Short mmCIF file of C-alpha atoms and ligand atoms in Angstrom, two decimals:
data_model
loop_
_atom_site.label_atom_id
_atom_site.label_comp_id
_atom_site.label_asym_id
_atom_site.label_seq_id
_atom_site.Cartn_x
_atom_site.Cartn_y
_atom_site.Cartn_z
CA UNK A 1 -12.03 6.54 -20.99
CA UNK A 2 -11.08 9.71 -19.52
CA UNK A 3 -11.97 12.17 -16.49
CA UNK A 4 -15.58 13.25 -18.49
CA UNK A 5 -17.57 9.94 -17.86
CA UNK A 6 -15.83 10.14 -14.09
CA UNK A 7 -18.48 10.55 -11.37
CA UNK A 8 -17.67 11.37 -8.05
CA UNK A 9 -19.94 9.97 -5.30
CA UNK A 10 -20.36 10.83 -1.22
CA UNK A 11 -22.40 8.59 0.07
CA UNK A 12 -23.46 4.77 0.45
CA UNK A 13 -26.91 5.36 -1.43
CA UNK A 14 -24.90 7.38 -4.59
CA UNK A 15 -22.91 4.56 -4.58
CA UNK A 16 -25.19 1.67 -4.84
CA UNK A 17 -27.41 3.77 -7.28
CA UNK A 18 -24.23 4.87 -9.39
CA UNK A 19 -23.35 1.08 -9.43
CA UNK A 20 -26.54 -0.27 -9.95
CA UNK A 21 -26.25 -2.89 -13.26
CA UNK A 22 -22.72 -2.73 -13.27
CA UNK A 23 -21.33 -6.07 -14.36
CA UNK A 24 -17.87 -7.02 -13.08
CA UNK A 25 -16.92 -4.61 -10.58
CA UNK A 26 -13.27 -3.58 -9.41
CA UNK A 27 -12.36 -1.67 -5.95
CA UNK A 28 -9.16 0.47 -5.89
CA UNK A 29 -9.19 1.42 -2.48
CA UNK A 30 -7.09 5.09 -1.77
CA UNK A 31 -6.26 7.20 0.66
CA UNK A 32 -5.99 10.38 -2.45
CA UNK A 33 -3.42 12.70 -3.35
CA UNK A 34 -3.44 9.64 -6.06
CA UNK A 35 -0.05 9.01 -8.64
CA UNK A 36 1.04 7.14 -11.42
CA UNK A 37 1.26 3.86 -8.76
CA UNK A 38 -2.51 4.72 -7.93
CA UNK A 39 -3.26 4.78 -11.55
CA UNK A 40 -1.17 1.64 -12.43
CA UNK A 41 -4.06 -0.19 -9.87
CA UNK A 42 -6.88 1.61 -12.20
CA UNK A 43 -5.61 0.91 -15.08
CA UNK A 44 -5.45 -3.04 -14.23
CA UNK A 45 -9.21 -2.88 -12.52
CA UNK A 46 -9.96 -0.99 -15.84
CA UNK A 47 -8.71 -4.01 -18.32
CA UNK A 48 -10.63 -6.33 -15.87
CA UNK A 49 -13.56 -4.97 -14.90
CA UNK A 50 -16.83 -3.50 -16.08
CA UNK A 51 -17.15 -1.07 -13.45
CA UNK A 52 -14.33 0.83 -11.30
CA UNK A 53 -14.27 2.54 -8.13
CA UNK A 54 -12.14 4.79 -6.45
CA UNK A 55 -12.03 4.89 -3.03
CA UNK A 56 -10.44 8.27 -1.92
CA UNK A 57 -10.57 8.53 1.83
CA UNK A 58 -8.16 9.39 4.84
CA UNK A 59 -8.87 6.77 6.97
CA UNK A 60 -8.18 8.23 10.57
CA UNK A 61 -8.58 4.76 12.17
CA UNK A 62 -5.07 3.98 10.29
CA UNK A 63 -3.35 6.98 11.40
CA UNK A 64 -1.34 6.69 15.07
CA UNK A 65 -1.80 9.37 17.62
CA UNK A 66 1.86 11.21 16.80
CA UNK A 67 1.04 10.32 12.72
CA UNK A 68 0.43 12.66 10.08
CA UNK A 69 -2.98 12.43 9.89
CA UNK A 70 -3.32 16.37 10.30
CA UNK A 71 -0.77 17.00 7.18
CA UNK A 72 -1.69 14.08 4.76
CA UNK A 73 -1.94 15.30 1.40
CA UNK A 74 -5.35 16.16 -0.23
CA UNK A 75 -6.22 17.32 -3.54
CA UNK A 76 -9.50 16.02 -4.65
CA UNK A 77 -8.97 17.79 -8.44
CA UNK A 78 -5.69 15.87 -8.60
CA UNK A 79 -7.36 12.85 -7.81
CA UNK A 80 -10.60 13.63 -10.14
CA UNK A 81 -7.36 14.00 -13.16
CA UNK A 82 -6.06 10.47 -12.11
CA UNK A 83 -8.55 8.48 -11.55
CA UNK A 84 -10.05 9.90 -14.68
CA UNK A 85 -7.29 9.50 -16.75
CA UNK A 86 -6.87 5.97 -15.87
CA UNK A 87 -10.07 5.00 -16.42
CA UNK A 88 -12.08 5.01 -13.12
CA UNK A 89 -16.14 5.18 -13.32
CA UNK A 90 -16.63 6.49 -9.72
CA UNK A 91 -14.97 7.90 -7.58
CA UNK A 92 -16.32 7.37 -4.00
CA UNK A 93 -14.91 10.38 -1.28
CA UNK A 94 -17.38 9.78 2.21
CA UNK A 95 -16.80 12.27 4.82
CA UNK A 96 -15.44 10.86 8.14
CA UNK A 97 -18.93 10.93 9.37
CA UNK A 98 -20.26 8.59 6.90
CA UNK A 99 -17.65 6.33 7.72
CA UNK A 100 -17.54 6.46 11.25
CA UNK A 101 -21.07 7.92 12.37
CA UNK A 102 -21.62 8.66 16.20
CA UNK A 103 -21.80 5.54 17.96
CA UNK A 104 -19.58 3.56 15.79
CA UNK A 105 -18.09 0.78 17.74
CA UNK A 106 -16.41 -2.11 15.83
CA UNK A 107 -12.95 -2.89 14.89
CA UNK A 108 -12.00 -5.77 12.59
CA UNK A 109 -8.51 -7.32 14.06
CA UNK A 110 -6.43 -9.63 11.89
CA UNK A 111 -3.75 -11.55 13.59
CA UNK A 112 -0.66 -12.87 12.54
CA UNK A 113 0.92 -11.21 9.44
CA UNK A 114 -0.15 -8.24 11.02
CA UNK A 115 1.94 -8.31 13.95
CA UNK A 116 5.93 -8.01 13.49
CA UNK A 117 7.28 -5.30 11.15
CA UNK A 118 5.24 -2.62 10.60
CA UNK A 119 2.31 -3.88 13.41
CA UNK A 120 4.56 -3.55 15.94
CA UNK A 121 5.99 0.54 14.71
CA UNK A 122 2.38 1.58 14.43
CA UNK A 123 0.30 0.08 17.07
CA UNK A 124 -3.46 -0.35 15.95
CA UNK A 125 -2.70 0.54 11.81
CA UNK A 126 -3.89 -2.45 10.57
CA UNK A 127 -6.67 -2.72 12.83
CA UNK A 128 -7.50 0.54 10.88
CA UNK A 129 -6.73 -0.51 7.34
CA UNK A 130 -8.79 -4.22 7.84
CA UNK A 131 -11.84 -2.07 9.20
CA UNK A 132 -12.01 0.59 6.50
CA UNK A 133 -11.31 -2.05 4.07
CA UNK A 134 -14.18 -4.54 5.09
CA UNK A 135 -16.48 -1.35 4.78
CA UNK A 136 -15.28 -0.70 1.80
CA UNK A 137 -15.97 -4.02 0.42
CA UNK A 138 -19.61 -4.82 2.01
CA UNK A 139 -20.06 -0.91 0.62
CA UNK A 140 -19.02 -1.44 -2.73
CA UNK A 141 -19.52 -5.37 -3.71
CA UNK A 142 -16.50 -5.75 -5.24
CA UNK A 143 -15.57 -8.36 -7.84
CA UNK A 144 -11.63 -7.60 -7.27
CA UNK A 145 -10.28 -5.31 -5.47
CA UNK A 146 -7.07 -3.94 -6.10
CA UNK A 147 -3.82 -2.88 -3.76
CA UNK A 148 0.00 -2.46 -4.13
CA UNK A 149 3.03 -4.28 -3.33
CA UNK A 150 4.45 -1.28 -1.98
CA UNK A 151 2.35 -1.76 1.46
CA UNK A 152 3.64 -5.64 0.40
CA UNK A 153 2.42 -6.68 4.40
CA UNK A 154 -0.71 -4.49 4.00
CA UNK A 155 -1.79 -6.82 1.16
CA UNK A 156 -0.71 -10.10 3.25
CA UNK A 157 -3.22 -8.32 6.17
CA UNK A 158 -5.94 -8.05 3.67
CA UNK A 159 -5.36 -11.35 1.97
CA UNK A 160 -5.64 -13.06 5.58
CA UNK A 161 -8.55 -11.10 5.90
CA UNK A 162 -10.59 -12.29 3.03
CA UNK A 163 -9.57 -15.35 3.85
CA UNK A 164 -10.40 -15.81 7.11
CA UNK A 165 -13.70 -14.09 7.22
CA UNK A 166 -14.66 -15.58 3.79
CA UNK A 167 -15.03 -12.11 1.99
CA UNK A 168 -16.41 -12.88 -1.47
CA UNK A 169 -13.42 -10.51 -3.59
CA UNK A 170 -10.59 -11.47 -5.01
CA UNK A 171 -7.70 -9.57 -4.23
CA UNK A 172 -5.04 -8.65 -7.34
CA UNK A 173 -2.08 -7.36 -5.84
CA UNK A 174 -0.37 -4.66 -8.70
CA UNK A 175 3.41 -4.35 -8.93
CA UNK A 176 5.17 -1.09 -7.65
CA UNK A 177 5.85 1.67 -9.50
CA UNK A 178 9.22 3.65 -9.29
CA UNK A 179 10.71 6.54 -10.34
CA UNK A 180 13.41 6.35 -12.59
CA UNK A 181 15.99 6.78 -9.58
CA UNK A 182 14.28 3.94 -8.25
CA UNK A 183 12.79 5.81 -5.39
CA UNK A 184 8.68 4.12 -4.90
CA UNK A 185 5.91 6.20 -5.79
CA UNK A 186 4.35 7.55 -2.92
CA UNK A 187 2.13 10.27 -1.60
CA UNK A 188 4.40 11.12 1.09
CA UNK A 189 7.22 12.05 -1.06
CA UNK A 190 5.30 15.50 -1.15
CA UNK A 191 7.03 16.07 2.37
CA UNK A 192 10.09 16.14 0.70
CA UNK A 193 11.90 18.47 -1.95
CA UNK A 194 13.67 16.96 -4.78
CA UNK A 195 17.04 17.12 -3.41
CA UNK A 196 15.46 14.82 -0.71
CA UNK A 197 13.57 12.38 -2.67
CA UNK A 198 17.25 12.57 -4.14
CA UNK A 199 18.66 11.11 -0.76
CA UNK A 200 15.98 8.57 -0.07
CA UNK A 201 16.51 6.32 -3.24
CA UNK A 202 19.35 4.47 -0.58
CA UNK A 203 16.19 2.69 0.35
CA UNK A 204 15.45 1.17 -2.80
CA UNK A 205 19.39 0.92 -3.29
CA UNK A 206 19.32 -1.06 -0.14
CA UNK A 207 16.78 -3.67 -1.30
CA UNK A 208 18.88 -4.33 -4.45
CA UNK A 209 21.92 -4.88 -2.72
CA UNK A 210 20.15 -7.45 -0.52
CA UNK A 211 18.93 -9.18 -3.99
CA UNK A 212 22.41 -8.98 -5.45
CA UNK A 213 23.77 -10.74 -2.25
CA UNK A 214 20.98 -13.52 -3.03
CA UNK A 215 21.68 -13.60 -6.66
CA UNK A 216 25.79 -14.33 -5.23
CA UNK A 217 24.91 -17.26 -3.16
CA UNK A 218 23.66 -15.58 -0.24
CA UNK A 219 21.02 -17.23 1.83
CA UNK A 220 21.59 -16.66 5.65
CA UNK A 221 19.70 -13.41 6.81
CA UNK A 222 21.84 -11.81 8.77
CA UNK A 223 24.79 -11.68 5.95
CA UNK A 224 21.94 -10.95 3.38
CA UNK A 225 20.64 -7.98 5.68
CA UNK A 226 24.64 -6.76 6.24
CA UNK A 227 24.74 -6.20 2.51
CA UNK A 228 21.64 -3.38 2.72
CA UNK A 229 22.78 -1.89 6.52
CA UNK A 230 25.97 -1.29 4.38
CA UNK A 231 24.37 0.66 1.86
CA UNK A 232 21.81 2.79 4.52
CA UNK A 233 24.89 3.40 7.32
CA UNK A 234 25.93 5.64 4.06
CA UNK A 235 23.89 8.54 4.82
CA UNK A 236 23.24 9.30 8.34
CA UNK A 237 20.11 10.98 7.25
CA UNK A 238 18.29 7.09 7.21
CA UNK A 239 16.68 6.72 10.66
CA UNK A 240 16.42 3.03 10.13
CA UNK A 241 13.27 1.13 12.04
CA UNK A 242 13.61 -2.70 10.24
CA UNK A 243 15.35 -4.03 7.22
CA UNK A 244 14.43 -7.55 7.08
CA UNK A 245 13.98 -10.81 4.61
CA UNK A 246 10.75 -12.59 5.73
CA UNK A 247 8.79 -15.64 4.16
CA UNK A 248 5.21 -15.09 3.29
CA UNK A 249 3.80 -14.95 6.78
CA UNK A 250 6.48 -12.04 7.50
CA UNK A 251 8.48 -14.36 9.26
CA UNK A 252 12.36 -13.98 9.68
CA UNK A 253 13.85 -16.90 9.40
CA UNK A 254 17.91 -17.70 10.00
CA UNK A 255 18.31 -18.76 6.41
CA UNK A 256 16.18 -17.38 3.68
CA UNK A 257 14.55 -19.82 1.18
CA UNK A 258 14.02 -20.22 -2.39
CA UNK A 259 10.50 -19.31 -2.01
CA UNK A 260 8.70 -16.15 -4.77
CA UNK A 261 7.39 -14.61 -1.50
CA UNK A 262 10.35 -14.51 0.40
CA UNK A 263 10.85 -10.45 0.31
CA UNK A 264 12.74 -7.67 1.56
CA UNK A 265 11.35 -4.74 3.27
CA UNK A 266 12.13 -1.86 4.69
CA UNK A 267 11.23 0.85 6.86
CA UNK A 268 13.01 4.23 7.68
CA UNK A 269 12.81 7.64 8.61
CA UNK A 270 14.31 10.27 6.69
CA UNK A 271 13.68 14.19 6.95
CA UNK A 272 10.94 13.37 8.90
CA UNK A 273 9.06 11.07 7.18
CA UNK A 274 8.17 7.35 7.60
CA UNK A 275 9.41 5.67 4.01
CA UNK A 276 8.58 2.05 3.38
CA UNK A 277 9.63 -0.37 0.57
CA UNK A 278 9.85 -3.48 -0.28
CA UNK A 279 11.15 -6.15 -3.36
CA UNK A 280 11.50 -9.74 -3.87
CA UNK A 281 14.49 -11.61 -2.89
CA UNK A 282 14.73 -13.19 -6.21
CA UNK A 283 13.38 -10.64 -8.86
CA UNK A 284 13.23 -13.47 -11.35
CA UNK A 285 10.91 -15.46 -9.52
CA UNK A 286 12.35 -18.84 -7.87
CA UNK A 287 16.10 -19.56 -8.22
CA UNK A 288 15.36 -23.24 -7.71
P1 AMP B 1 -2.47 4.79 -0.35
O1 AMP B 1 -3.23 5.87 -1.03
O2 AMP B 1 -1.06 5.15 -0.03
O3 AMP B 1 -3.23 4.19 0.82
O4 AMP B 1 -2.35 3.63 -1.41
C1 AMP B 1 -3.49 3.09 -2.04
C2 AMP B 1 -3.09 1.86 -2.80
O5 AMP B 1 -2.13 2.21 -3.79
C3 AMP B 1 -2.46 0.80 -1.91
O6 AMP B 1 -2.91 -0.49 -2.32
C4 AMP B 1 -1.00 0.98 -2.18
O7 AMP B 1 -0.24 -0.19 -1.98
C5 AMP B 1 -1.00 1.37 -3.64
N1 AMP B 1 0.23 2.07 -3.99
C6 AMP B 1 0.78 3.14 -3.37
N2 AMP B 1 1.95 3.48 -3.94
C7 AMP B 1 2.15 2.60 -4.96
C8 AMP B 1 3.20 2.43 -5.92
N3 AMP B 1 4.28 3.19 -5.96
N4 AMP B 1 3.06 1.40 -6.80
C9 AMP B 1 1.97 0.58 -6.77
N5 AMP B 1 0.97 0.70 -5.88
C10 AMP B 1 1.05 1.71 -4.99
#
Protein backbone atom coordinates (compact mmCIF):
# COMPACT_ATOMS: atom_id res chain seq x y z
CA UNK A 1 0.00 0.00 0.00
CA UNK A 2 1.51 3.28 -0.18
CA UNK A 3 1.01 7.06 1.05
CA UNK A 4 -2.20 7.49 -1.72
CA UNK A 5 -4.86 5.33 0.17
CA UNK A 6 -3.29 7.17 3.55
CA UNK A 7 -5.92 9.34 5.29
CA UNK A 8 -5.11 11.62 7.83
CA UNK A 9 -7.75 12.21 10.55
CA UNK A 10 -8.18 15.10 13.55
CA UNK A 11 -10.69 14.19 15.47
CA UNK A 12 -12.54 11.34 17.55
CA UNK A 13 -15.70 11.39 15.13
CA UNK A 14 -13.17 11.16 11.72
CA UNK A 15 -11.81 8.48 13.42
CA UNK A 16 -14.62 6.26 14.30
CA UNK A 17 -16.25 7.11 10.86
CA UNK A 18 -12.81 6.46 8.97
CA UNK A 19 -12.73 3.10 10.95
CA UNK A 20 -16.11 2.19 10.71
CA UNK A 21 -16.21 -1.77 9.23
CA UNK A 22 -12.72 -2.19 9.65
CA UNK A 23 -12.00 -5.77 10.59
CA UNK A 24 -8.89 -6.45 12.66
CA UNK A 25 -7.57 -3.27 13.74
CA UNK A 26 -3.84 -2.36 14.75
CA UNK A 27 -2.72 0.90 16.89
CA UNK A 28 0.85 2.24 16.35
CA UNK A 29 0.86 4.81 18.79
CA UNK A 30 3.63 7.94 17.87
CA UNK A 31 4.76 10.85 19.03
CA UNK A 32 5.83 11.88 14.83
CA UNK A 33 8.86 12.97 13.27
CA UNK A 34 8.34 9.00 12.47
CA UNK A 35 11.64 6.62 11.07
CA UNK A 36 12.45 3.44 9.79
CA UNK A 37 11.87 2.01 13.73
CA UNK A 38 8.32 3.74 13.46
CA UNK A 39 7.77 2.04 10.23
CA UNK A 40 9.20 -1.38 11.34
CA UNK A 41 5.88 -1.15 14.02
CA UNK A 42 3.60 -0.41 10.72
CA UNK A 43 4.83 -2.68 8.79
CA UNK A 44 4.13 -5.60 11.51
CA UNK A 45 0.41 -4.00 12.34
CA UNK A 46 0.22 -4.00 8.45
CA UNK A 47 0.94 -8.03 8.02
CA UNK A 48 -1.53 -8.42 10.99
CA UNK A 49 -4.16 -6.32 10.71
CA UNK A 50 -6.99 -5.18 8.49
CA UNK A 51 -6.93 -1.73 9.48
CA UNK A 52 -3.88 0.54 10.79
CA UNK A 53 -3.62 3.62 12.66
CA UNK A 54 -1.14 6.05 13.29
CA UNK A 55 -1.18 7.89 16.17
CA UNK A 56 1.02 11.06 15.67
CA UNK A 57 0.77 13.23 18.74
CA UNK A 58 3.17 15.14 21.23
CA UNK A 59 1.83 14.15 24.25
CA UNK A 60 2.64 17.14 26.71
CA UNK A 61 1.45 15.10 29.74
CA UNK A 62 4.81 12.93 29.04
CA UNK A 63 7.07 15.77 28.74
CA UNK A 64 8.80 17.10 32.32
CA UNK A 65 8.79 20.75 33.10
CA UNK A 66 12.78 21.31 32.01
CA UNK A 67 11.98 18.59 28.85
CA UNK A 68 11.99 19.28 25.34
CA UNK A 69 8.63 19.52 24.79
CA UNK A 70 9.09 23.10 23.13
CA UNK A 71 11.85 21.62 20.53
CA UNK A 72 10.47 18.06 19.77
CA UNK A 73 10.63 17.39 16.25
CA UNK A 74 7.55 17.79 13.93
CA UNK A 75 7.09 17.20 10.41
CA UNK A 76 3.67 16.04 9.63
CA UNK A 77 4.73 15.48 5.58
CA UNK A 78 7.55 13.28 6.87
CA UNK A 79 5.25 11.40 8.82
CA UNK A 80 2.36 11.35 5.96
CA UNK A 81 5.74 9.61 3.66
CA UNK A 82 6.23 6.98 6.50
CA UNK A 83 3.36 5.97 7.61
CA UNK A 84 2.34 5.78 4.01
CA UNK A 85 5.04 3.95 2.84
CA UNK A 86 4.68 1.37 5.42
CA UNK A 87 1.38 0.76 4.96
CA UNK A 88 -0.74 2.78 7.48
CA UNK A 89 -4.66 3.44 6.64
CA UNK A 90 -5.04 6.48 8.98
CA UNK A 91 -3.22 8.52 10.36
CA UNK A 92 -4.81 10.14 13.49
CA UNK A 93 -2.94 13.86 14.52
CA UNK A 94 -5.64 15.54 17.44
CA UNK A 95 -4.68 18.89 18.52
CA UNK A 96 -3.79 19.21 22.26
CA UNK A 97 -7.25 20.43 22.76
CA UNK A 98 -8.92 17.39 21.62
CA UNK A 99 -6.87 15.51 23.83
CA UNK A 100 -6.90 17.43 26.79
CA UNK A 101 -10.11 19.78 26.51
CA UNK A 102 -10.67 22.46 29.34
CA UNK A 103 -11.57 20.78 32.37
CA UNK A 104 -9.70 17.64 31.82
CA UNK A 105 -8.92 16.08 35.10
CA UNK A 106 -7.78 12.40 35.15
CA UNK A 107 -4.52 10.73 35.23
CA UNK A 108 -4.08 6.97 34.84
CA UNK A 109 -1.06 5.88 37.38
CA UNK A 110 0.60 2.49 36.97
CA UNK A 111 2.74 1.35 39.77
CA UNK A 112 5.53 -0.78 39.99
CA UNK A 113 7.56 -1.23 36.75
CA UNK A 114 7.06 2.25 36.46
CA UNK A 115 8.95 3.39 39.30
CA UNK A 116 12.94 2.80 39.34
CA UNK A 117 14.93 3.66 36.19
CA UNK A 118 13.51 5.95 34.09
CA UNK A 119 10.26 6.78 36.69
CA UNK A 120 12.41 8.02 39.02
CA UNK A 121 14.70 10.61 36.14
CA UNK A 122 11.40 11.90 34.85
CA UNK A 123 8.94 12.32 37.55
CA UNK A 124 5.23 11.95 36.26
CA UNK A 125 6.35 10.45 32.40
CA UNK A 126 4.63 7.47 32.64
CA UNK A 127 1.74 8.84 34.30
CA UNK A 128 1.70 10.71 30.90
CA UNK A 129 2.40 7.88 28.51
CA UNK A 130 -0.41 5.32 30.48
CA UNK A 131 -3.01 8.31 30.12
CA UNK A 132 -2.49 9.18 26.46
CA UNK A 133 -2.24 5.60 25.80
CA UNK A 134 -5.60 4.46 27.50
CA UNK A 135 -7.18 7.35 25.31
CA UNK A 136 -5.74 6.17 22.61
CA UNK A 137 -7.03 2.76 22.98
CA UNK A 138 -10.83 3.47 24.21
CA UNK A 139 -10.40 6.12 21.01
CA UNK A 140 -9.33 3.78 18.56
CA UNK A 141 -10.59 0.04 19.61
CA UNK A 142 -7.64 -1.53 18.93
CA UNK A 143 -7.16 -5.22 18.14
CA UNK A 144 -3.18 -4.89 18.83
CA UNK A 145 -1.47 -2.24 19.42
CA UNK A 146 1.99 -1.90 18.67
CA UNK A 147 5.27 -0.29 20.62
CA UNK A 148 9.10 -0.72 20.65
CA UNK A 149 11.65 -2.31 22.68
CA UNK A 150 13.60 0.70 22.56
CA UNK A 151 11.29 2.39 25.42
CA UNK A 152 11.79 -1.62 26.64
CA UNK A 153 10.20 -0.24 30.39
CA UNK A 154 7.62 1.87 28.51
CA UNK A 155 6.21 -1.39 27.08
CA UNK A 156 6.49 -3.24 30.66
CA UNK A 157 4.27 0.16 31.91
CA UNK A 158 1.79 -0.50 29.23
CA UNK A 159 1.75 -4.24 29.51
CA UNK A 160 0.95 -3.77 33.41
CA UNK A 161 -1.50 -1.51 32.28
CA UNK A 162 -3.61 -3.68 30.12
CA UNK A 163 -3.28 -5.99 32.49
CA UNK A 164 -4.34 -4.57 35.39
CA UNK A 165 -7.22 -2.55 34.14
CA UNK A 166 -8.30 -5.43 31.81
CA UNK A 167 -7.86 -3.38 28.49
CA UNK A 168 -9.21 -5.61 25.71
CA UNK A 169 -5.69 -5.16 23.16
CA UNK A 170 -3.06 -7.14 22.83
CA UNK A 171 0.12 -5.58 22.98
CA UNK A 172 3.05 -6.82 20.25
CA UNK A 173 6.14 -5.41 21.32
CA UNK A 174 8.51 -4.88 17.78
CA UNK A 175 12.27 -5.32 17.98
CA UNK A 176 14.61 -2.18 17.72
CA UNK A 177 15.93 -0.92 14.86
CA UNK A 178 19.63 0.34 14.54
CA UNK A 179 21.72 2.00 12.42
CA UNK A 180 24.43 0.27 10.99
CA UNK A 181 26.90 1.78 13.73
CA UNK A 182 24.58 0.34 16.03
CA UNK A 183 23.37 3.63 17.33
CA UNK A 184 18.99 3.09 17.98
CA UNK A 185 16.75 4.80 15.78
CA UNK A 186 15.37 7.67 17.34
CA UNK A 187 13.70 10.97 16.79
CA UNK A 188 15.97 12.74 19.00
CA UNK A 189 19.02 11.97 17.11
CA UNK A 190 17.86 15.13 15.04
CA UNK A 191 19.51 17.16 18.02
CA UNK A 192 22.59 15.89 17.00
CA UNK A 193 24.96 16.20 13.83
CA UNK A 194 26.51 13.20 12.43
CA UNK A 195 29.77 13.53 14.01
CA UNK A 196 27.63 13.22 17.23
CA UNK A 197 25.38 10.45 16.50
CA UNK A 198 29.08 9.28 15.68
CA UNK A 199 29.99 9.58 19.51
CA UNK A 200 26.82 8.21 20.96
CA UNK A 201 27.02 4.59 19.45
CA UNK A 202 29.29 3.98 23.06
CA UNK A 203 25.79 3.44 24.28
CA UNK A 204 24.90 0.65 22.23
CA UNK A 205 28.71 -0.43 22.52
CA UNK A 206 28.09 -0.46 26.18
CA UNK A 207 25.13 -2.86 26.12
CA UNK A 208 27.19 -5.36 24.06
CA UNK A 209 29.96 -5.40 26.26
CA UNK A 210 27.60 -6.16 29.17
CA UNK A 211 26.21 -9.22 26.88
CA UNK A 212 29.72 -10.34 26.04
CA UNK A 213 30.53 -10.38 29.85
CA UNK A 214 27.27 -12.70 30.16
CA UNK A 215 28.11 -14.74 27.19
CA UNK A 216 31.91 -15.25 29.38
CA UNK A 217 30.34 -16.52 32.48
CA UNK A 218 29.33 -13.41 33.96
CA UNK A 219 26.32 -13.32 36.16
CA UNK A 220 26.82 -10.95 39.23
CA UNK A 221 25.59 -7.32 38.33
CA UNK A 222 27.92 -5.30 39.52
CA UNK A 223 30.95 -7.09 37.48
CA UNK A 224 28.44 -7.36 34.50
CA UNK A 225 27.68 -3.48 34.80
CA UNK A 226 31.82 -2.77 35.25
CA UNK A 227 32.20 -4.24 31.80
CA UNK A 228 29.74 -1.28 30.13
CA UNK A 229 31.00 1.76 32.80
CA UNK A 230 34.33 0.66 31.14
CA UNK A 231 33.29 1.25 27.78
CA UNK A 232 31.10 4.82 28.62
CA UNK A 233 34.11 6.31 31.16
CA UNK A 234 35.74 6.34 27.41
CA UNK A 235 34.31 9.50 26.32
CA UNK A 236 33.67 12.05 28.85
CA UNK A 237 31.01 13.38 26.62
CA UNK A 238 28.43 10.37 28.26
CA UNK A 239 26.62 12.09 31.16
CA UNK A 240 25.62 8.74 32.51
CA UNK A 241 22.07 8.61 34.62
CA UNK A 242 21.69 4.40 35.04
CA UNK A 243 23.26 1.46 33.38
CA UNK A 244 21.64 -1.44 34.88
CA UNK A 245 20.63 -5.39 34.32
CA UNK A 246 17.06 -5.82 35.69
CA UNK A 247 14.58 -8.90 35.58
CA UNK A 248 11.24 -8.33 34.05
CA UNK A 249 9.74 -6.19 36.74
CA UNK A 250 12.92 -3.78 36.31
CA UNK A 251 14.31 -5.14 39.25
CA UNK A 252 18.16 -5.20 40.00
CA UNK A 253 19.02 -8.03 41.42
CA UNK A 254 22.80 -9.01 42.93
CA UNK A 255 23.14 -11.82 40.44
CA UNK A 256 21.47 -11.74 37.11
CA UNK A 257 19.49 -14.84 35.96
CA UNK A 258 19.05 -16.94 33.02
CA UNK A 259 15.79 -15.44 32.38
CA UNK A 260 14.81 -13.92 28.19
CA UNK A 261 13.70 -10.73 30.02
CA UNK A 262 16.53 -10.12 32.03
CA UNK A 263 17.85 -6.83 30.01
CA UNK A 264 20.22 -4.13 29.97
CA UNK A 265 19.39 -0.57 29.77
CA UNK A 266 20.68 2.48 29.67
CA UNK A 267 20.25 6.02 30.04
CA UNK A 268 22.66 9.01 29.32
CA UNK A 269 23.12 12.39 28.39
CA UNK A 270 25.23 13.39 25.66
CA UNK A 271 25.40 16.92 23.84
CA UNK A 272 22.47 17.66 25.51
CA UNK A 273 20.24 15.13 24.91
CA UNK A 274 18.57 12.34 26.99
CA UNK A 275 19.61 8.88 24.93
CA UNK A 276 18.08 5.64 26.08
CA UNK A 277 18.73 1.99 25.03
CA UNK A 278 18.35 -1.11 25.89
CA UNK A 279 19.21 -5.15 24.77
CA UNK A 280 18.83 -8.49 26.17
CA UNK A 281 21.32 -10.02 28.38
CA UNK A 282 21.38 -13.10 26.37
CA UNK A 283 20.71 -12.11 22.63
CA UNK A 284 20.10 -15.76 21.89
CA UNK A 285 17.33 -16.14 24.10
CA UNK A 286 17.96 -18.35 27.40
CA UNK A 287 21.50 -19.71 28.01
CA UNK A 288 19.99 -22.44 30.17
P1 LIG B 1 8.02 7.72 19.91
O1 LIG B 1 7.53 8.39 18.68
O2 LIG B 1 9.46 7.97 20.22
O3 LIG B 1 7.10 7.93 21.10
O4 LIG B 1 7.94 6.17 19.60
C1 LIG B 1 6.75 5.57 19.16
C2 LIG B 1 6.92 4.07 19.19
O5 LIG B 1 7.98 3.71 18.31
C3 LIG B 1 7.28 3.54 20.57
O6 LIG B 1 6.58 2.32 20.79
C4 LIG B 1 8.76 3.33 20.46
O7 LIG B 1 9.25 2.34 21.33
C5 LIG B 1 8.90 2.91 19.02
N1 LIG B 1 10.26 3.13 18.55
C6 LIG B 1 10.99 4.27 18.63
N2 LIG B 1 12.24 4.08 18.14
C7 LIG B 1 12.30 2.78 17.74
C8 LIG B 1 13.33 1.98 17.15
N3 LIG B 1 14.55 2.43 16.90
N4 LIG B 1 13.02 0.68 16.89
C9 LIG B 1 11.79 0.17 17.17
N5 LIG B 1 10.79 0.89 17.72
C10 LIG B 1 11.04 2.18 17.99
Amino acid sequence: MTSVTLRVVETPAELRQGLSGAGRVGLVPTMGYLHEGHAALIRRARAECDAVVVSVFVNPRQFGANEDLGRYPRDLERDLHVAGEAGADLLFHPDVETMYPPGYASTVSVGGVSEPLEGTSRPGHFDGVATVVLKLFNLVQPHQAYFGEKDWQQLAVVRRMVRDLNVPVEIVGVPTVREASGLALSSRNAYLTPEQRGRAVILSRALRAVQEAAAAGGRDTASLRQAGLNVLTQDPEVDLDYLTVVDGDMHERGRVENDPMTRVLVAARMFGVRLIDNLPLWPEGDPA
